[in-house]
CSV table of C-alpha atoms in Angstrom, one decimal:
chain,number,residue,atom,x,y,z
A,20,UNK,CA,132.3,52.7,-88.6
A,21,UNK,CA,133.0,56.2,-87.3
A,22,UNK,CA,134.9,55.9,-84.1
A,23,UNK,CA,133.6,59.4,-83.2
A,24,UNK,CA,130.2,58.6,-83.2
A,25,UNK,CA,128.5,58.9,-79.6
A,26,UNK,CA,127.2,55.6,-78.5
A,27,UNK,CA,124.2,56.0,-76.0
A,28,UNK,CA,125.7,53.9,-73.1
A,29,UNK,CA,122.5,54.1,-70.9
A,30,UNK,CA,121.4,50.9,-69.6
A,31,UNK,CA,118.2,49.4,-71.3
A,32,UNK,CA,115.4,49.1,-68.6
A,33,UNK,CA,112.5,46.5,-69.0
A,34,UNK,CA,109.1,46.9,-67.3
A,35,UNK,CA,108.8,43.8,-65.3
A,36,UNK,CA,105.1,43.2,-64.5
A,37,UNK,CA,103.9,43.5,-61.1
A,38,UNK,CA,101.1,41.4,-59.5
A,39,UNK,CA,97.8,43.4,-59.2
A,40,UNK,CA,97.6,44.8,-55.7
A,41,UNK,CA,95.7,42.7,-53.0
A,42,UNK,CA,92.1,44.2,-52.5
A,43,UNK,CA,92.1,45.9,-49.1
A,44,UNK,CA,89.6,44.6,-46.6
A,45,UNK,CA,87.2,47.2,-45.4
A,46,UNK,CA,86.3,46.5,-41.7
A,47,UNK,CA,82.8,48.2,-42.2
A,48,UNK,CA,82.1,45.9,-45.1
A,49,UNK,CA,83.2,42.7,-43.7
A,50,UNK,CA,81.1,43.5,-40.6
A,51,UNK,CA,77.8,43.5,-42.6
A,52,UNK,CA,76.0,40.2,-42.2
A,53,UNK,CA,74.9,38.3,-45.1
A,54,UNK,CA,71.2,38.7,-45.9
A,55,UNK,CA,69.0,36.2,-44.5
A,56,UNK,CA,67.5,33.3,-46.4
A,57,UNK,CA,64.0,34.0,-47.6
A,58,UNK,CA,62.2,30.8,-47.9
A,59,UNK,CA,60.1,29.9,-51.0
A,60,UNK,CA,56.5,28.9,-50.7
A,61,UNK,CA,57.4,25.5,-51.6
A,62,UNK,CA,59.8,25.3,-48.9
A,63,UNK,CA,57.2,26.2,-46.5
A,64,UNK,CA,55.0,23.6,-47.8
A,65,UNK,CA,57.4,21.1,-47.4
A,66,UNK,CA,58.4,22.0,-44.2
A,67,UNK,CA,55.1,22.0,-42.4
A,68,UNK,CA,54.8,19.0,-40.2
A,69,UNK,CA,51.5,17.2,-40.0
A,70,UNK,CA,49.5,17.5,-36.4
A,71,UNK,CA,48.1,14.5,-35.1
A,72,UNK,CA,44.8,15.2,-33.3
A,73,UNK,CA,41.8,13.8,-31.6
A,74,UNK,CA,38.6,15.0,-33.5
A,75,UNK,CA,35.1,15.9,-31.9
A,76,UNK,CA,32.3,17.4,-33.4
A,77,UNK,CA,29.1,19.1,-32.0
A,78,UNK,CA,26.1,19.2,-34.6
A,79,UNK,CA,23.6,22.2,-34.6
A,80,UNK,CA,20.9,22.0,-31.9
A,81,UNK,CA,23.1,19.6,-29.9
A,82,UNK,CA,24.6,20.1,-26.7
A,83,UNK,CA,27.1,17.1,-26.3
A,84,UNK,CA,30.3,16.5,-28.3
A,85,UNK,CA,30.6,13.2,-30.6
A,86,UNK,CA,33.9,11.6,-30.9
A,87,UNK,CA,34.9,11.3,-34.7
A,88,UNK,CA,38.3,9.5,-34.2
A,89,UNK,CA,41.9,10.3,-34.5
A,90,UNK,CA,42.9,12.6,-37.4
A,91,UNK,CA,45.9,14.5,-39.0
A,92,UNK,CA,45.9,18.0,-39.8
A,93,UNK,CA,48.0,19.5,-42.8
A,94,UNK,CA,48.2,22.9,-44.3
A,95,UNK,CA,48.0,22.7,-48.1
A,96,UNK,CA,49.3,25.9,-50.0
A,97,UNK,CA,48.1,26.6,-53.7
A,98,UNK,CA,49.6,29.8,-55.1
A,99,UNK,CA,48.7,32.6,-52.6
A,100,UNK,CA,45.8,30.7,-50.8
A,101,UNK,CA,46.0,28.0,-48.4
A,102,UNK,CA,43.7,25.4,-46.4
A,103,UNK,CA,43.7,23.3,-43.2
A,104,UNK,CA,42.5,19.7,-44.1
A,105,UNK,CA,41.5,17.4,-41.3
A,106,UNK,CA,41.9,13.7,-42.5
A,107,UNK,CA,40.8,10.4,-40.7
A,108,UNK,CA,43.9,8.5,-39.7
A,109,UNK,CA,42.3,5.2,-40.3
A,110,UNK,CA,40.6,5.9,-43.7
A,111,UNK,CA,42.4,9.0,-45.0
A,112,UNK,CA,39.0,10.5,-45.6
A,113,UNK,CA,38.6,14.3,-45.4
A,114,UNK,CA,36.6,15.0,-42.3
A,115,UNK,CA,36.6,18.9,-42.6
A,116,UNK,CA,38.7,21.5,-44.0
A,117,UNK,CA,38.9,25.2,-43.5
A,118,UNK,CA,39.9,27.9,-45.9
A,119,UNK,CA,39.5,31.7,-46.8
A,120,UNK,CA,35.9,31.0,-47.7
A,121,UNK,CA,34.8,29.5,-44.1
A,122,UNK,CA,33.0,31.5,-41.8
A,123,UNK,CA,34.4,30.4,-38.4
A,124,UNK,CA,35.8,31.5,-35.1
A,125,UNK,CA,38.9,29.5,-33.8
A,126,UNK,CA,40.1,29.7,-30.0
A,127,UNK,CA,42.3,27.9,-27.8
A,128,UNK,CA,41.2,26.1,-24.8
A,129,UNK,CA,44.1,24.1,-23.2
A,130,UNK,CA,45.4,21.7,-25.9
A,131,UNK,CA,42.1,22.0,-27.6
A,132,UNK,CA,41.4,24.3,-30.5
A,133,UNK,CA,37.7,24.8,-30.8
A,134,UNK,CA,36.2,26.0,-34.3
A,135,UNK,CA,33.0,27.2,-34.7
A,136,UNK,CA,31.6,27.2,-38.3
A,137,UNK,CA,28.9,29.4,-39.1
A,138,UNK,CA,26.4,27.7,-41.7
A,139,UNK,CA,23.5,30.0,-42.2
A,140,UNK,CA,21.8,30.6,-38.7
A,141,UNK,CA,23.4,27.3,-37.3
A,142,UNK,CA,26.8,26.4,-35.9
A,143,UNK,CA,28.8,23.3,-36.4
A,144,UNK,CA,31.5,23.0,-33.8
A,145,UNK,CA,34.9,21.1,-34.1
A,146,UNK,CA,37.2,20.2,-31.3
A,147,UNK,CA,40.7,19.3,-32.3
A,148,UNK,CA,42.9,18.1,-29.3
A,149,UNK,CA,46.6,18.2,-30.1
A,150,UNK,CA,49.5,16.4,-28.2
A,151,UNK,CA,51.0,19.6,-26.5
A,152,UNK,CA,50.7,23.2,-26.1
A,153,UNK,CA,53.3,24.0,-28.9
A,154,UNK,CA,51.1,21.7,-31.4
A,155,UNK,CA,48.0,23.5,-30.2
A,156,UNK,CA,49.5,27.0,-30.9
A,157,UNK,CA,50.9,26.0,-34.3
A,158,UNK,CA,47.4,24.3,-35.1
A,159,UNK,CA,45.5,27.8,-34.2
A,160,UNK,CA,48.1,29.7,-36.3
A,161,UNK,CA,47.7,27.6,-39.2
A,162,UNK,CA,44.0,27.9,-39.0
A,163,UNK,CA,44.1,31.8,-38.6
A,164,UNK,CA,46.6,32.0,-41.5
A,165,UNK,CA,44.5,29.8,-43.8
A,166,UNK,CA,41.1,31.4,-42.9
A,167,UNK,CA,41.9,35.2,-42.9
A,168,UNK,CA,40.0,36.8,-45.5
A,169,UNK,CA,42.9,39.0,-46.8
A,170,UNK,CA,41.3,40.3,-50.2
A,171,UNK,CA,38.1,41.2,-48.5
A,172,UNK,CA,39.8,43.0,-45.5
A,173,UNK,CA,41.9,45.2,-48.0
A,174,UNK,CA,39.4,45.5,-50.6
A,175,UNK,CA,36.3,46.0,-48.7
A,176,UNK,CA,36.9,46.4,-45.0
A,177,UNK,CA,33.3,47.5,-44.1
A,178,UNK,CA,31.9,44.3,-45.5
A,179,UNK,CA,34.7,42.5,-43.8
A,180,UNK,CA,33.9,43.9,-40.2
A,181,UNK,CA,30.4,43.2,-41.0
A,182,UNK,CA,31.0,39.9,-41.6
A,183,UNK,CA,33.2,39.2,-38.5
A,184,UNK,CA,30.3,40.8,-36.4
A,185,UNK,CA,27.9,38.6,-37.9
A,186,UNK,CA,30.0,35.5,-37.1
A,187,UNK,CA,30.4,36.6,-33.7
A,188,UNK,CA,27.0,37.2,-33.2
A,189,UNK,CA,25.8,33.8,-34.3
A,190,UNK,CA,28.2,32.0,-32.4
A,191,UNK,CA,27.3,33.9,-29.2
A,192,UNK,CA,23.7,33.3,-29.9
A,193,UNK,CA,24.3,29.7,-30.2
A,194,UNK,CA,26.2,29.3,-27.1
A,195,UNK,CA,23.4,31.2,-25.0
A,196,UNK,CA,20.8,28.8,-26.3
A,197,UNK,CA,23.0,25.8,-25.3
A,198,UNK,CA,23.6,27.1,-21.8
A,199,UNK,CA,19.7,27.8,-21.6
A,200,UNK,CA,18.9,24.3,-22.8
A,201,UNK,CA,21.6,23.0,-20.3
A,202,UNK,CA,20.1,25.1,-17.3
A,203,UNK,CA,16.5,23.9,-18.3
A,204,UNK,CA,17.6,20.1,-18.3
A,205,UNK,CA,19.5,20.5,-14.8
A,206,UNK,CA,16.3,22.3,-13.5
A,207,UNK,CA,14.2,19.5,-14.7
A,208,UNK,CA,16.5,16.6,-13.2
A,209,UNK,CA,16.5,18.7,-9.8
A,210,UNK,CA,12.8,18.7,-10.0
A,211,UNK,CA,12.2,14.9,-10.6
A,212,UNK,CA,14.8,14.1,-7.9
A,213,UNK,CA,12.9,16.4,-5.4
A,214,UNK,CA,9.5,14.7,-6.3
A,215,UNK,CA,11.3,11.3,-5.9
A,216,UNK,CA,12.6,12.1,-2.8
A,217,UNK,CA,9.2,13.3,-1.4
A,218,UNK,CA,7.2,10.4,-2.7
A,219,UNK,CA,9.9,8.0,-0.8
A,220,UNK,CA,9.6,10.0,2.5
A,221,UNK,CA,5.6,9.7,2.6
A,222,UNK,CA,4.5,7.1,5.4
A,223,UNK,CA,3.2,3.9,4.1
A,224,UNK,CA,-0.4,3.3,5.5
A,225,UNK,CA,-0.7,0.5,7.8
A,226,UNK,CA,-3.1,-2.4,6.9
């Protein structure tokens, strides 16, 4: 070997692998809350709690309520539609149900939800007595949700408005007739009581 040959005495360097840099935490991104959980329709159906009620019914041309027993109200969902079903607690028989095809008007009166169902020119009224105010509000909201005519309101709002006006008119007319019958009955009872008092006040002829 030639002793005059230049030998490269530069030290050898080896690339030492370095760990990847840690991701920097962005304070703005980290402060963004996670998106809320969107419940699936099946979860809503499973989470609905049945509402125990006392059921009364007032049939057409009648002024008094008839007790129909204790019942339980459930909200049954099928696809995009739902219905409120009232079943008897003792027999599990369906007493009545309300859905999008029902022509009705529901209102809250204390712990009662009174539903006037229009059938032609007649009105069948249901009274559902819940346990407390919270259950009553939940019951009313369930009925309004199940019976809202969404397709008609969006597709034909004019027909929807006319239908609502007709339902209101029939129910108001039924209420007016009931009040008139009650007033006539009270007047008749008052007349009979006055007649009975006048007859008892007449002196008995002496023999």
